Tab-separated table of N, CA, C and O in Angstrom:
chain	number	residue	atom	x	y	z
A	1	UNK	N	-17.966	-13.257	-2.689
A	1	UNK	CA	-17.608	-13.222	-1.286
A	1	UNK	C	-16.192	-12.706	-1.080
A	1	UNK	O	-15.847	-12.335	0.007
A	2	UNK	N	-15.362	-12.735	-2.154
A	2	UNK	CA	-14.017	-12.200	-2.014
A	2	UNK	C	-13.074	-12.754	-3.058
A	2	UNK	O	-13.335	-13.784	-3.667
A	3	UNK	N	-11.971	-12.039	-3.250
A	3	UNK	CA	-10.933	-12.492	-4.171
A	3	UNK	C	-9.580	-12.324	-3.503
A	3	UNK	O	-9.421	-11.537	-2.573
A	4	UNK	N	-8.586	-13.082	-4.013
A	4	UNK	CA	-7.233	-12.924	-3.491
A	4	UNK	C	-6.212	-13.377	-4.522
A	4	UNK	O	-6.534	-14.085	-5.466
A	5	UNK	N	-4.999	-12.950	-4.319
A	5	UNK	CA	-3.831	-13.413	-5.059
A	5	UNK	C	-3.960	-13.300	-6.577
A	5	UNK	O	-3.765	-14.281	-7.290
A	6	UNK	N	-4.268	-12.100	-7.109
A	6	UNK	CA	-4.366	-11.968	-8.566
A	6	UNK	C	-2.999	-12.080	-9.234
A	6	UNK	O	-1.988	-11.647	-8.687
A	7	UNK	N	-2.995	-12.704	-10.408
A	7	UNK	CA	-1.800	-12.785	-11.254
A	7	UNK	C	-2.152	-12.064	-12.547
A	7	UNK	O	-3.160	-12.385	-13.185
A	8	UNK	N	-1.341	-11.090	-12.941
A	8	UNK	CA	-1.653	-10.256	-14.101
A	8	UNK	C	-0.551	-10.421	-15.150
A	8	UNK	O	0.633	-10.310	-14.839
A	9	UNK	N	-0.962	-10.688	-16.384
A	9	UNK	CA	-0.039	-10.880	-17.497
A	9	UNK	C	-0.566	-10.132	-18.700
A	9	UNK	O	-1.762	-10.208	-18.999
A	10	UNK	N	0.306	-9.408	-19.390
A	10	UNK	CA	-0.111	-8.750	-20.632
A	10	UNK	C	-0.016	-9.743	-21.772
A	10	UNK	O	1.006	-10.412	-21.950
A	11	UNK	N	-1.093	-9.872	-22.552
A	11	UNK	CA	-1.145	-10.766	-23.702
A	11	UNK	C	-1.116	-9.925	-24.971
A	11	UNK	O	-2.138	-9.362	-25.364
A	12	UNK	N	0.047	-9.797	-25.620
A	12	UNK	CA	0.161	-8.932	-26.793
A	12	UNK	C	-0.796	-9.308	-27.923
A	12	UNK	O	-1.295	-8.432	-28.616
A	13	UNK	N	-1.046	-10.595	-28.126
A	13	UNK	CA	-1.948	-11.021	-29.198
A	13	UNK	C	-3.376	-10.515	-28.981
A	13	UNK	O	-4.105	-10.268	-29.923
A	14	UNK	N	-3.755	-10.379	-27.724
A	14	UNK	CA	-5.103	-9.889	-27.384
A	14	UNK	C	-5.118	-8.375	-27.166
A	14	UNK	O	-6.184	-7.765	-27.137
A	15	UNK	N	-3.940	-7.799	-26.950
A	15	UNK	CA	-3.807	-6.388	-26.583
A	15	UNK	C	-4.599	-6.082	-25.306
A	15	UNK	O	-5.228	-5.054	-25.165
A	16	UNK	N	-4.545	-7.051	-24.384
A	16	UNK	CA	-5.260	-6.939	-23.112
A	16	UNK	C	-4.434	-7.572	-22.010
A	16	UNK	O	-3.539	-8.375	-22.268
A	17	UNK	N	-4.773	-7.207	-20.787
A	17	UNK	CA	-4.199	-7.852	-19.626
A	17	UNK	C	-5.090	-9.016	-19.236
A	17	UNK	O	-6.321	-8.907	-19.228
A	18	UNK	N	-4.453	-10.130	-18.904
A	18	UNK	CA	-5.167	-11.312	-18.432
A	18	UNK	C	-4.982	-11.366	-16.923
A	18	UNK	O	-3.859	-11.308	-16.426
A	19	UNK	N	-6.076	-11.472	-16.210
A	19	UNK	CA	-6.037	-11.520	-14.751
A	19	UNK	C	-6.642	-12.851	-14.309
A	19	UNK	O	-7.780	-13.164	-14.658
A	20	UNK	N	-5.858	-13.639	-13.588
A	20	UNK	CA	-6.378	-14.860	-12.977
A	20	UNK	C	-6.239	-14.696	-11.474
A	20	UNK	O	-5.248	-14.162	-10.982
A	21	UNK	N	-7.248	-15.119	-10.741
A	21	UNK	CA	-7.239	-14.932	-9.293
A	21	UNK	C	-8.110	-15.980	-8.629
A	21	UNK	O	-8.902	-16.658	-9.281
A	22	UNK	N	-7.940	-16.121	-7.340
A	22	UNK	CA	-8.778	-17.020	-6.554
A	22	UNK	C	-10.003	-16.248	-6.089
A	22	UNK	O	-9.878	-15.175	-5.510
A	23	UNK	N	-11.162	-16.796	-6.382
A	23	UNK	CA	-12.417	-16.192	-5.925
A	23	UNK	C	-13.083	-17.149	-4.943
A	23	UNK	O	-13.011	-18.367	-5.103
A	24	UNK	N	-13.721	-16.597	-3.949
A	24	UNK	CA	-14.443	-17.402	-2.966
A	24	UNK	C	-15.937	-17.190	-3.148
A	24	UNK	O	-16.418	-16.061	-3.151
A	25	UNK	N	-16.648	-18.287	-3.327
A	25	UNK	CA	-18.091	-18.247	-3.537
A	25	UNK	C	-18.763	-19.163	-2.530
A	25	UNK	O	-18.086	-19.810	-1.720
A	26	UNK	N	-20.050	-19.280	-2.625
A	26	UNK	CA	-20.766	-20.180	-1.710
A	26	UNK	C	-20.369	-21.637	-1.937
A	26	UNK	O	-20.554	-22.481	-1.074
A	27	UNK	N	-19.777	-21.940	-3.123
A	27	UNK	CA	-19.319	-23.295	-3.429
A	27	UNK	C	-17.859	-23.522	-3.079
A	27	UNK	O	-17.323	-24.593	-3.321
A	28	UNK	N	-17.193	-22.514	-2.524
A	28	UNK	CA	-15.789	-22.630	-2.168
A	28	UNK	C	-14.903	-21.862	-3.129
A	28	UNK	O	-15.381	-21.128	-3.987
A	29	UNK	N	-13.585	-22.048	-3.024
A	29	UNK	CA	-12.655	-21.301	-3.873
A	29	UNK	C	-12.583	-21.881	-5.281
A	29	UNK	O	-12.845	-23.062	-5.499
A	30	UNK	N	-12.219	-21.020	-6.230
A	30	UNK	CA	-12.008	-21.444	-7.608
A	30	UNK	C	-11.127	-20.429	-8.305
A	30	UNK	O	-10.970	-19.303	-7.842
A	31	UNK	N	-10.534	-20.828	-9.420
A	31	UNK	CA	-9.692	-19.926	-10.197
A	31	UNK	C	-10.554	-19.249	-11.254
A	31	UNK	O	-11.274	-19.909	-12.008
A	32	UNK	N	-10.500	-17.919	-11.300
A	32	UNK	CA	-11.352	-17.113	-12.174
A	32	UNK	C	-10.478	-16.364	-13.185
A	32	UNK	O	-9.363	-15.954	-12.875
A	33	UNK	N	-11.020	-16.166	-14.390
A	33	UNK	CA	-10.324	-15.466	-15.465
A	33	UNK	C	-11.070	-14.186	-15.817
A	33	UNK	O	-12.299	-14.180	-15.911
A	34	UNK	N	-10.317	-13.111	-16.016
A	34	UNK	CA	-10.880	-11.837	-16.482
A	34	UNK	C	-9.873	-11.175	-17.413
A	34	UNK	O	-8.667	-11.380	-17.282
A	35	UNK	N	-10.376	-10.392	-18.358
A	35	UNK	CA	-9.529	-9.619	-19.272
A	35	UNK	C	-9.838	-8.137	-19.103
A	35	UNK	O	-10.978	-7.769	-18.814
A	36	UNK	N	-8.817	-7.288	-19.299
A	36	UNK	CA	-9.018	-5.847	-19.219
A	36	UNK	C	-7.998	-5.119	-20.095
A	36	UNK	O	-6.903	-5.625	-20.320
A	37	UNK	N	-8.380	-3.966	-20.567
A	37	UNK	CA	-7.455	-3.078	-21.289
A	37	UNK	C	-7.016	-1.920	-20.410
A	37	UNK	O	-5.947	-1.363	-20.606
A	38	UNK	N	-7.870	-1.547	-19.455
A	38	UNK	CA	-7.649	-0.315	-18.703
A	38	UNK	C	-7.791	-0.439	-17.182
A	38	UNK	O	-7.677	0.537	-16.473
A	39	UNK	N	-8.056	-1.615	-16.668
A	39	UNK	CA	-8.248	-1.864	-15.241
A	39	UNK	C	-9.438	-1.100	-14.654
A	39	UNK	O	-9.581	-0.975	-13.450
A	40	UNK	N	-10.299	-0.592	-15.532
A	40	UNK	CA	-11.551	0.036	-15.119
A	40	UNK	C	-12.728	-0.848	-15.527
A	40	UNK	O	-13.722	-0.939	-14.815
A	41	UNK	N	-12.595	-1.467	-16.699
A	41	UNK	CA	-13.637	-2.335	-17.251
A	41	UNK	C	-13.046	-3.730	-17.452
A	41	UNK	O	-11.924	-3.858	-17.946
A	42	UNK	N	-13.808	-4.745	-17.075
A	42	UNK	CA	-13.331	-6.117	-17.146
A	42	UNK	C	-14.321	-6.999	-17.889
A	42	UNK	O	-15.534	-6.830	-17.759
A	43	UNK	N	-13.778	-7.942	-18.664
A	43	UNK	CA	-14.577	-9.014	-19.252
A	43	UNK	C	-14.358	-10.213	-18.340
A	43	UNK	O	-13.263	-10.773	-18.295
A	44	UNK	N	-15.379	-10.609	-17.620
A	44	UNK	CA	-15.235	-11.712	-16.668
A	44	UNK	C	-15.711	-13.014	-17.307
A	44	UNK	O	-16.781	-13.061	-17.897
A	45	UNK	N	-14.898	-14.056	-17.158
A	45	UNK	CA	-15.209	-15.356	-17.743
A	45	UNK	C	-15.563	-16.407	-16.706
A	45	UNK	O	-15.823	-17.544	-17.056
A	46	UNK	N	-15.554	-16.031	-15.452
A	46	UNK	CA	-15.969	-16.948	-14.400
A	46	UNK	C	-14.912	-17.974	-14.044
A	46	UNK	O	-13.750	-17.879	-14.426
A	47	UNK	N	-15.347	-18.986	-13.308
A	47	UNK	CA	-14.444	-20.025	-12.816
A	47	UNK	C	-13.941	-20.863	-13.983
A	47	UNK	O	-14.727	-21.354	-14.795
A	48	UNK	N	-12.611	-21.019	-14.071
A	48	UNK	CA	-12.012	-21.793	-15.161
A	48	UNK	C	-11.340	-23.066	-14.672
A	48	UNK	O	-10.934	-23.894	-15.474
A	49	UNK	N	-11.184	-23.206	-13.357
A	49	UNK	CA	-10.591	-24.412	-12.778
A	49	UNK	C	-11.392	-24.793	-11.553
A	49	UNK	O	-11.944	-23.941	-10.870
A	50	UNK	N	-11.443	-26.086	-11.267
A	50	UNK	CA	-12.236	-26.551	-10.129
A	50	UNK	C	-11.756	-25.979	-8.796
A	50	UNK	O	-10.581	-25.636	-8.656
A	51	UNK	N	-12.668	-25.911	-7.847
A	51	UNK	CA	-12.353	-25.319	-6.542
A	51	UNK	C	-11.201	-25.987	-5.807
A	51	UNK	O	-10.509	-25.338	-5.049
A	52	UNK	N	-10.974	-27.264	-6.031
A	52	UNK	CA	-9.911	-27.935	-5.265
A	52	UNK	C	-8.502	-27.599	-5.780
A	52	UNK	O	-7.518	-27.979	-5.183
A	53	UNK	N	-8.399	-26.890	-6.915
A	53	UNK	CA	-7.094	-26.560	-7.471
A	53	UNK	C	-6.982	-25.049	-7.662
A	53	UNK	O	-7.565	-24.492	-8.567
A	54	UNK	N	-6.203	-24.385	-6.793
A	54	UNK	CA	-6.076	-22.938	-6.885
A	54	UNK	C	-4.793	-22.507	-7.580
A	54	UNK	O	-4.518	-21.332	-7.685
A	55	UNK	N	-3.980	-23.445	-8.067
A	55	UNK	CA	-2.755	-23.096	-8.774
A	55	UNK	C	-3.105	-22.576	-10.153
A	55	UNK	O	-3.952	-23.134	-10.842
A	56	UNK	N	-2.420	-21.492	-10.576
A	56	UNK	CA	-2.718	-20.941	-11.887
A	56	UNK	C	-1.596	-20.035	-12.346
A	56	UNK	O	-0.839	-19.498	-11.555
A	57	UNK	N	-1.524	-19.888	-13.670
A	57	UNK	CA	-0.568	-18.990	-14.305
A	57	UNK	C	-1.006	-18.844	-15.755
A	57	UNK	O	-1.454	-19.799	-16.362
A	58	UNK	N	-0.885	-17.663	-16.295
A	58	UNK	CA	-1.185	-17.418	-17.703
A	58	UNK	C	0.097	-16.958	-18.368
A	58	UNK	O	0.724	-16.015	-17.914
A	59	UNK	N	0.502	-17.639	-19.441
A	59	UNK	CA	1.722	-17.282	-20.146
A	59	UNK	C	1.418	-16.256	-21.226
A	59	UNK	O	0.443	-16.404	-21.965
A	60	UNK	N	2.268	-15.224	-21.369
A	60	UNK	CA	1.985	-14.154	-22.332
A	60	UNK	C	2.313	-14.502	-23.774
A	60	UNK	O	2.055	-13.725	-24.668
A	61	UNK	N	2.877	-15.692	-24.006
A	61	UNK	CA	3.209	-16.084	-25.377
A	61	UNK	C	2.574	-17.430	-25.706
A	61	UNK	O	2.298	-18.229	-24.809
A	62	UNK	N	2.335	-17.661	-26.949
A	62	UNK	CA	1.777	-18.923	-27.402
A	62	UNK	C	2.869	-19.989	-27.345
A	62	UNK	O	3.971	-19.771	-27.830
A	63	UNK	N	2.568	-21.132	-26.759
A	63	UNK	CA	3.547	-22.183	-26.596
A	63	UNK	C	3.496	-23.151	-27.775
A	63	UNK	O	3.085	-24.301	-27.650
A	64	UNK	N	3.936	-22.702	-28.926
A	64	UNK	CA	3.848	-23.520	-30.139
A	64	UNK	C	4.744	-24.742	-30.081
A	64	UNK	O	4.461	-25.742	-30.722
A	65	UNK	N	5.822	-24.690	-29.340
A	65	UNK	CA	6.719	-25.836	-29.235
A	65	UNK	C	6.013	-27.045	-28.616
A	65	UNK	O	6.400	-28.169	-28.837
A	66	UNK	N	4.978	-26.795	-27.861
A	66	UNK	CA	4.235	-27.857	-27.204
A	66	UNK	C	2.909	-28.151	-27.895
A	66	UNK	O	2.068	-28.860	-27.361
A	67	UNK	N	2.703	-27.559	-29.054
A	67	UNK	CA	1.467	-27.802	-29.808
A	67	UNK	C	0.264	-27.053	-29.268
A	67	UNK	O	-0.867	-27.388	-29.581
A	68	UNK	N	0.491	-26.030	-28.486
A	68	UNK	CA	-0.624	-25.260	-27.927
A	68	UNK	C	-0.838	-23.983	-28.706
A	68	UNK	O	0.024	-23.442	-29.289
């Protein structure tokens, strides 16, 4: 039904861009994840966070200091 507010981060370990955005579906809004190398073709992973939480950010580096 629509998307808004994409956040794009390059992930060097994946050699891809990570795109997180708010998508609107018949169930309401949710945060969606997609990967791309060229912005022409996307690997879509669907909703990754519940509809009631639209806050999101993807960090381009591994946060080893926090055990992640």
